[in-house]
Amino acid sequence: MQKVYCRLNRPLPYDPELRGHRNNNIFRMASYRVRTVGISQIRTTFSGEMELSSE
């Protein structure tokens, strides 16, 4: 996602309200990407760990 949304590499603002808005927008962009592309980075990143923990 960092290559697609390069602005995510910038640090979060100090202001709690602005930080909350920024985090909300990040989660919305991630959810939109999963819905449109159908690829969840959470699933692909942690799928190996989930299989190991189920044993």
PDB file of C-alpha atoms in Angstrom:
ATOM      1  CA  MET A   1       0.000   0.000   0.000  1.00  0.00           C
ATOM      2  CA  GLN A   2       2.945   2.325   0.528  1.00  0.00           C
ATOM      3  CA  LYS A   3       3.697   2.382  -3.193  1.00  0.00           C
ATOM      4  CA  VAL A   4       0.092   3.129  -4.063  1.00  0.00           C
ATOM      5  CA  TYR A   5      -0.382   5.790  -1.368  1.00  0.00           C
ATOM      6  CA  CYS A   6       3.077   7.331  -0.915  1.00  0.00           C
ATOM      7  CA  ARG A   7       1.706  10.010   1.440  1.00  0.00           C
ATOM      8  CA  LEU A   8       1.309   7.308   4.086  1.00  0.00           C
ATOM      9  CA  ASN A   9       5.071   7.451   4.639  1.00  0.00           C
ATOM     10  CA  ARG A  10       4.697  10.876   6.253  1.00  0.00           C
ATOM     11  CA  PRO A  11       4.512  10.982  10.075  1.00  0.00           C
ATOM     12  CA  LEU A  12       1.132  11.414  11.737  1.00  0.00           C
ATOM     13  CA  PRO A  13       0.290  14.907  13.034  1.00  0.00           C
ATOM     14  CA  TYR A  14       0.524  15.685  16.739  1.00  0.00           C
ATOM     15  CA  ASP A  15      -3.005  17.126  16.987  1.00  0.00           C
ATOM     16  CA  PRO A  16      -5.262  14.277  18.263  1.00  0.00           C
ATOM     17  CA  GLU A  17      -8.271  15.358  16.181  1.00  0.00           C
ATOM     18  CA  LEU A  18      -6.262  15.632  12.973  1.00  0.00           C
ATOM     19  CA  ARG A  19      -4.512  12.340  13.776  1.00  0.00           C
ATOM     20  CA  GLY A  20      -7.917  10.673  14.149  1.00  0.00           C
ATOM     21  CA  HIS A  21      -9.072  12.032  10.794  1.00  0.00           C
ATOM     22  CA  ARG A  22      -5.870  10.834   9.147  1.00  0.00           C
ATOM     23  CA  ASN A  23      -6.195   7.335  10.647  1.00  0.00           C
ATOM     24  CA  ASN A  24      -9.847   7.162   9.619  1.00  0.00           C
ATOM     25  CA  ASN A  25      -8.945   8.084   6.044  1.00  0.00           C
ATOM     26  CA  ILE A  26      -6.151   5.490   5.964  1.00  0.00           C
ATOM     27  CA  PHE A  27      -8.536   2.730   7.059  1.00  0.00           C
ATOM     28  CA  ARG A  28     -11.139   3.877   4.536  1.00  0.00           C
ATOM     29  CA  MET A  29      -8.577   3.777   1.715  1.00  0.00           C
ATOM     30  CA  ALA A  30      -7.463   0.294   2.762  1.00  0.00           C
ATOM     31  CA  SER A  31     -11.067  -0.945   2.914  1.00  0.00           C
ATOM     32  CA  TYR A  32     -11.840   0.599  -0.475  1.00  0.00           C
ATOM     33  CA  ARG A  33      -8.786  -1.096  -1.993  1.00  0.00           C
ATOM     34  CA  VAL A  34      -9.793  -4.479  -0.579  1.00  0.00           C
ATOM     35  CA  ARG A  35     -13.334  -4.091  -1.951  1.00  0.00           C
ATOM     36  CA  THR A  36     -12.228  -2.985  -5.428  1.00  0.00           C
ATOM     37  CA  VAL A  37      -9.128  -5.140  -5.932  1.00  0.00           C
ATOM     38  CA  GLY A  38     -10.128  -8.067  -3.756  1.00  0.00           C
ATOM     39  CA  ILE A  39      -6.682  -8.452  -2.207  1.00  0.00           C
ATOM     40  CA  SER A  40      -6.310  -8.031   1.532  1.00  0.00           C
ATOM     41  CA  GLN A  41      -2.748  -7.397   2.650  1.00  0.00           C
ATOM     42  CA  ILE A  42      -3.700  -8.528   6.147  1.00  0.00           C
ATOM     43  CA  ARG A  43      -4.741 -11.918   4.825  1.00  0.00           C
ATOM     44  CA  THR A  44      -1.655 -12.326   2.617  1.00  0.00           C
ATOM     45  CA  THR A  45       0.737 -11.064   5.295  1.00  0.00           C
ATOM     46  CA  PHE A  46      -0.528 -13.078   8.244  1.00  0.00           C
ATOM     47  CA  SER A  47      -1.898 -16.190   6.540  1.00  0.00           C
ATOM     48  CA  GLY A  48       1.219 -18.204   7.409  1.00  0.00           C
ATOM     49  CA  GLU A  49       1.071 -17.182  11.065  1.00  0.00           C
ATOM     50  CA  MET A  50      -2.623 -18.051  11.303  1.00  0.00           C
ATOM     51  CA  GLU A  51      -1.954 -21.525   9.920  1.00  0.00           C
ATOM     52  CA  LEU A  52       0.820 -22.048  12.465  1.00  0.00           C
ATOM     53  CA  SER A  53      -1.313 -20.875  15.390  1.00  0.00           C
ATOM     54  CA  SER A  54      -4.151 -23.264  14.530  1.00  0.00           C
ATOM     55  CA  GLU A  55      -1.935 -26.336  14.995  1.00  0.00           C
TER      56      GLU A  55
END
